[in-house]
Short mmCIF file of C-alpha atoms in Angstrom, two decimals:
data_model
loop_
_atom_site.label_atom_id
_atom_site.label_comp_id
_atom_site.label_asym_id
_atom_site.label_seq_id
_atom_site.Cartn_x
_atom_site.Cartn_y
_atom_site.Cartn_z
CA UNK V 1 128.51 91.11 123.38
CA UNK V 2 126.32 88.22 124.60
CA UNK V 3 122.67 89.07 124.06
CA UNK V 4 121.05 85.74 124.85
CA UNK V 5 119.69 87.17 128.12
CA UNK V 6 117.55 89.53 126.04
CA UNK V 7 115.49 86.60 124.83
CA UNK V 8 115.27 84.36 127.88
CA UNK V 9 112.01 83.91 129.82
CA UNK V 10 109.75 85.28 127.08
CA UNK V 11 106.35 86.47 128.27
CA UNK V 12 103.53 83.98 128.19
CA UNK V 13 101.03 85.02 125.51
CA UNK V 14 97.52 85.58 126.78
CA UNK V 15 94.41 84.59 124.84
CA UNK V 16 92.52 87.27 126.77
CA UNK V 17 92.97 91.01 126.73
CA UNK V 18 95.22 92.07 129.59
CA UNK V 19 94.90 95.40 131.36
CA UNK V 20 92.22 97.98 131.99
CA UNK V 21 93.32 100.30 129.19
CA UNK V 22 92.63 100.17 125.47
CA UNK V 23 94.49 99.98 122.17
CA UNK V 24 94.35 103.14 120.07
CA UNK V 25 96.52 105.05 117.60
CA UNK V 26 98.88 107.82 118.59
CA UNK V 27 101.61 109.27 116.40
CA UNK V 28 100.56 106.82 113.66
CA UNK V 29 101.38 103.89 115.93
CA UNK V 30 99.11 101.46 117.71
CA UNK V 31 99.56 101.74 121.46
CA UNK V 32 98.19 100.39 124.70
CA UNK V 33 96.85 103.48 126.48
CA UNK V 34 95.78 103.66 130.10
CA UNK V 35 95.13 106.38 132.66
CA UNK V 36 93.15 109.63 132.74
CA UNK V 37 92.95 111.01 129.17
CA UNK V 38 92.84 114.59 130.44
CA UNK V 39 96.06 114.23 132.45
CA UNK V 40 98.75 116.80 131.72
CA UNK V 41 101.52 114.39 132.73
CA UNK V 42 102.32 111.40 130.56
CA UNK V 43 104.63 108.38 130.72
CA UNK V 44 105.92 106.55 127.67
CA UNK V 45 106.87 102.90 128.25
CA UNK V 46 109.16 101.38 125.61
CA UNK V 47 109.11 97.60 125.58
CA UNK V 48 111.78 94.98 125.20
CA UNK V 49 111.90 92.87 122.01
CA UNK V 50 108.73 91.01 123.01
CA UNK V 51 106.59 94.05 122.34
CA UNK V 52 103.72 96.04 123.72
CA UNK V 53 101.31 93.15 124.24
CA UNK V 54 103.38 91.51 127.00
CA UNK V 55 100.95 91.00 129.92
CA UNK V 56 103.32 92.07 132.70
CA UNK V 57 104.26 95.24 130.84
CA UNK V 58 100.60 96.17 130.47
CA UNK V 59 99.96 95.50 134.15
CA UNK V 60 102.88 97.77 134.98
CA UNK V 61 101.42 100.45 132.70
CA UNK V 62 98.16 100.25 134.64
CA UNK V 63 100.09 100.58 137.91
CA UNK V 64 101.77 103.77 136.66
CA UNK V 65 98.43 105.09 135.39
CA UNK V 66 96.88 104.57 138.82
CA UNK V 67 99.17 107.35 140.06
CA UNK V 68 97.53 109.85 137.73
CA UNK V 69 99.71 109.53 134.62
CA UNK V 70 98.45 109.12 131.07
CA UNK V 71 100.47 106.08 130.02
CA UNK V 72 101.29 105.12 126.44
CA UNK V 73 102.92 101.82 125.43
CA UNK V 74 103.47 101.99 121.65
CA UNK V 75 103.82 99.07 119.28
CA UNK V 76 107.24 100.01 117.95
CA UNK V 77 107.44 96.68 116.09
CA UNK V 78 104.31 97.17 113.97
CA UNK V 79 102.76 93.87 115.01
CA UNK V 80 106.03 91.97 114.61
CA UNK V 81 107.59 91.35 118.05
CA UNK V 82 110.42 88.87 118.35
CA UNK V 83 109.26 85.24 118.50
CA UNK V 84 112.02 82.98 119.88
CA UNK V 85 110.66 79.74 118.42
CA UNK V 86 110.48 81.01 114.84
CA UNK V 87 113.53 79.47 113.11
CA UNK V 88 112.94 81.58 110.00
CA UNK V 89 113.42 84.83 111.93
CA UNK V 90 116.45 84.54 114.20
CA UNK V 91 117.19 87.61 116.24
CA UNK V 92 119.85 88.91 113.85
CA UNK V 93 117.30 88.89 111.02
CA UNK V 94 114.55 90.36 113.19
CA UNK V 95 116.80 93.22 114.31
CA UNK V 96 117.39 94.28 110.72
CA UNK V 97 113.74 95.35 110.59
CA UNK V 98 113.54 96.71 114.14
CA UNK V 99 116.51 98.87 115.01
CA UNK V 100 116.46 101.31 117.88
CA UNK V 101 117.16 104.19 115.48
CA UNK V 102 113.74 103.67 113.92
CA UNK V 103 112.29 103.23 117.41
CA UNK V 104 113.68 106.63 118.39
CA UNK V 105 112.14 108.28 115.31
CA UNK V 106 108.79 106.72 116.12
CA UNK V 107 109.07 107.76 119.76
CA UNK V 108 109.56 111.39 118.76
CA UNK V 109 106.31 111.20 116.79
CA UNK V 110 104.49 109.85 119.83
CA UNK V 111 105.97 112.59 122.03
CA UNK V 112 104.88 115.23 119.51
CA UNK V 113 101.38 113.79 119.44
CA UNK V 114 101.19 113.92 123.23
CA UNK V 115 102.33 117.55 123.21
CA UNK V 116 99.66 118.39 120.67
CA UNK V 117 97.07 116.89 123.02
CA UNK V 118 98.11 119.31 125.76
CA UNK V 119 100.47 117.15 127.78
CA UNK V 120 102.90 119.42 129.62
CA UNK V 121 105.52 116.95 130.88
CA UNK V 122 106.58 113.51 129.67
CA UNK V 123 108.64 110.80 131.27
CA UNK V 124 109.91 107.69 129.52
CA UNK V 125 110.99 104.28 130.78
CA UNK V 126 112.64 101.68 128.57
CA UNK V 127 113.21 97.98 129.11
CA UNK V 128 116.21 96.26 127.47
CA UNK V 129 115.76 97.19 123.75
CA UNK V 130 113.58 100.08 124.82
CA UNK V 131 116.25 101.56 127.10
CA UNK V 132 118.33 102.54 124.07
CA UNK V 133 115.35 104.43 122.66
CA UNK V 134 114.77 106.18 125.98
CA UNK V 135 118.40 107.22 126.45
CA UNK V 136 118.24 108.86 123.01
CA UNK V 137 115.11 110.74 124.08
CA UNK V 138 116.96 111.85 127.20
CA UNK V 139 119.68 113.58 125.20
CA UNK V 140 117.41 116.55 124.45
CA UNK V 141 114.21 118.11 125.75
CA UNK V 142 111.91 115.42 124.36
CA UNK V 143 111.32 114.08 127.88
CA UNK V 144 111.60 115.54 131.36
CA UNK V 145 112.60 112.27 133.06
CA UNK V 146 114.06 108.96 131.92
CA UNK V 147 114.38 105.50 133.44
CA UNK V 148 116.45 102.66 131.99
CA UNK V 149 115.63 99.17 133.25
CA UNK V 150 118.17 96.41 132.52
CA UNK V 151 119.37 98.37 129.46
CA UNK V 152 120.74 96.84 126.27
CA UNK V 153 123.32 98.53 124.02
CA UNK V 154 123.44 101.69 126.11
CA UNK V 155 127.01 103.01 126.18
CA UNK V 156 129.15 105.27 128.29
CA UNK V 157 128.98 107.83 125.49
CA UNK V 158 125.18 107.73 125.64
CA UNK V 159 125.21 108.52 129.35
CA UNK V 160 127.65 111.37 128.82
CA UNK V 161 125.19 113.01 126.41
CA UNK V 162 122.11 112.72 128.60
CA UNK V 163 120.43 115.98 129.63
CA UNK V 164 117.24 114.75 131.27
CA UNK V 165 117.14 113.41 134.85
CA UNK V 166 117.89 109.71 134.49
CA UNK V 167 117.67 106.62 136.67
CA UNK V 168 119.33 103.33 135.71
CA UNK V 169 117.99 100.18 137.35
CA UNK V 170 120.17 97.18 136.60
CA UNK V 171 120.63 93.55 137.53
CA UNK V 172 123.54 91.94 139.32
CA UNK V 173 123.62 89.13 136.74
CA UNK V 174 123.48 90.94 133.43
CA UNK V 175 125.86 90.31 130.55
CA UNK V 176 124.53 93.23 128.51
CA UNK V 177 124.86 95.86 131.24
CA UNK V 178 127.04 94.26 133.91
CA UNK V 179 127.58 95.98 137.26
CA UNK V 180 130.99 97.18 136.09
CA UNK V 181 129.36 99.15 133.28
CA UNK V 182 126.60 100.46 135.53
CA UNK V 183 129.22 101.75 137.95
CA UNK V 184 130.80 103.66 135.07
CA UNK V 185 127.39 105.17 134.35
CA UNK V 186 127.16 106.17 138.01
CA UNK V 187 130.58 107.84 137.96
CA UNK V 188 129.65 109.83 134.86
CA UNK V 189 126.33 110.95 136.31
CA UNK V 190 127.93 111.90 139.62
CA UNK V 191 130.25 114.22 137.73
CA UNK V 192 127.38 115.79 135.75
CA UNK V 193 126.06 118.17 138.39
CA UNK V 194 123.59 119.68 135.95
CA UNK V 195 121.83 116.31 135.54
CA UNK V 196 120.07 114.44 138.34
CA UNK V 197 121.20 110.83 138.02
CA UNK V 198 120.65 107.63 139.94
CA UNK V 199 122.01 104.11 139.48
CA UNK V 200 120.89 101.04 141.40
CA UNK V 201 122.01 97.43 141.03
CA UNK V 202 119.53 94.81 142.22
CA UNK V 203 121.17 91.80 143.86
CA UNK V 204 120.40 88.24 142.83
CA UNK V 205 118.39 89.00 139.68
CA UNK V 206 119.03 88.69 135.95
CA UNK V 207 118.54 90.85 132.88
CA UNK V 208 114.86 91.35 132.09
CA UNK V 209 113.61 90.61 135.59
CA UNK V 210 111.32 93.64 135.94
CA UNK V 211 108.90 92.51 133.22
CA UNK V 212 109.75 88.82 132.72
CA UNK V 213 109.72 87.46 136.27
CA UNK V 214 108.04 84.18 137.15
CA UNK V 215 105.07 84.70 139.46
CA UNK V 216 106.07 81.76 141.65
CA UNK V 217 109.56 83.18 142.31
CA UNK V 218 108.77 85.32 145.34
CA UNK V 219 112.26 86.76 145.68
CA UNK V 220 112.40 88.00 142.09
CA UNK V 221 108.80 89.25 142.23
CA UNK V 222 109.67 91.31 145.31
CA UNK V 223 112.73 92.72 143.54
CA UNK V 224 110.67 93.57 140.44
CA UNK V 225 108.11 95.37 142.60
CA UNK V 226 110.91 97.34 144.25
CA UNK V 227 112.21 98.36 140.82
CA UNK V 228 108.70 99.36 139.74
CA UNK V 229 108.42 101.57 142.83
CA UNK V 230 111.83 103.14 142.16
CA UNK V 231 110.79 103.85 138.58
CA UNK V 232 107.51 105.40 139.66
CA UNK V 233 109.17 107.45 142.40
CA UNK V 234 111.66 108.84 139.87
CA UNK V 235 108.96 109.77 137.39
CA UNK V 236 106.84 111.35 140.10
CA UNK V 237 109.79 113.33 141.46
CA UNK V 238 110.59 114.89 138.09
CA UNK V 239 107.17 115.21 136.51
CA UNK V 240 104.90 116.29 139.36
#
């Protein structure tokens, strides 16, 4: 499996704090938190390998929060996101410390913490690496809605086990989740009448486009905004 697309177009680090939210602890993890703290509906955003500080991810979190959700973006990498230009930590080495199995365990702790705070319904959206964590959450009653955006390492077997309403938003040019695989996901979901499922393939874009687009590329920006709206519509449909 070619995974180089996972690491292309890394986010540009910002020397300034991005977003209108704050960083706090939840479930023993640091997290970017935004939205009304007394909201009964929450959305968990699970990042790609570049982590929770990515500026475009935080801006998206604020956009979701503006619709009335309490949004949590945990630091699943404990301050150690993937850095492409670090020759001492190639991706294979980095992954040994940051598997999605551990991410899933941490996500359950965050979900439990949200429940203890009185949250009544939780949705989760995962990007690339994060999509695998979210599909695992969707296999039980941990979340009431799930969205996978340009997923990585999500399999047909994963989709077969999903119980929560799930939307898959993929790219036409994606070696990790090519259209052929996404169409298999769609066939499986269509046959699972007990699960509301939705699959959409965005033309002309590549893996990672929803959070790693270039601002000057108007076509890709428009496609990313469409995907953001689809994600938000799905979460709203199943949480509100």
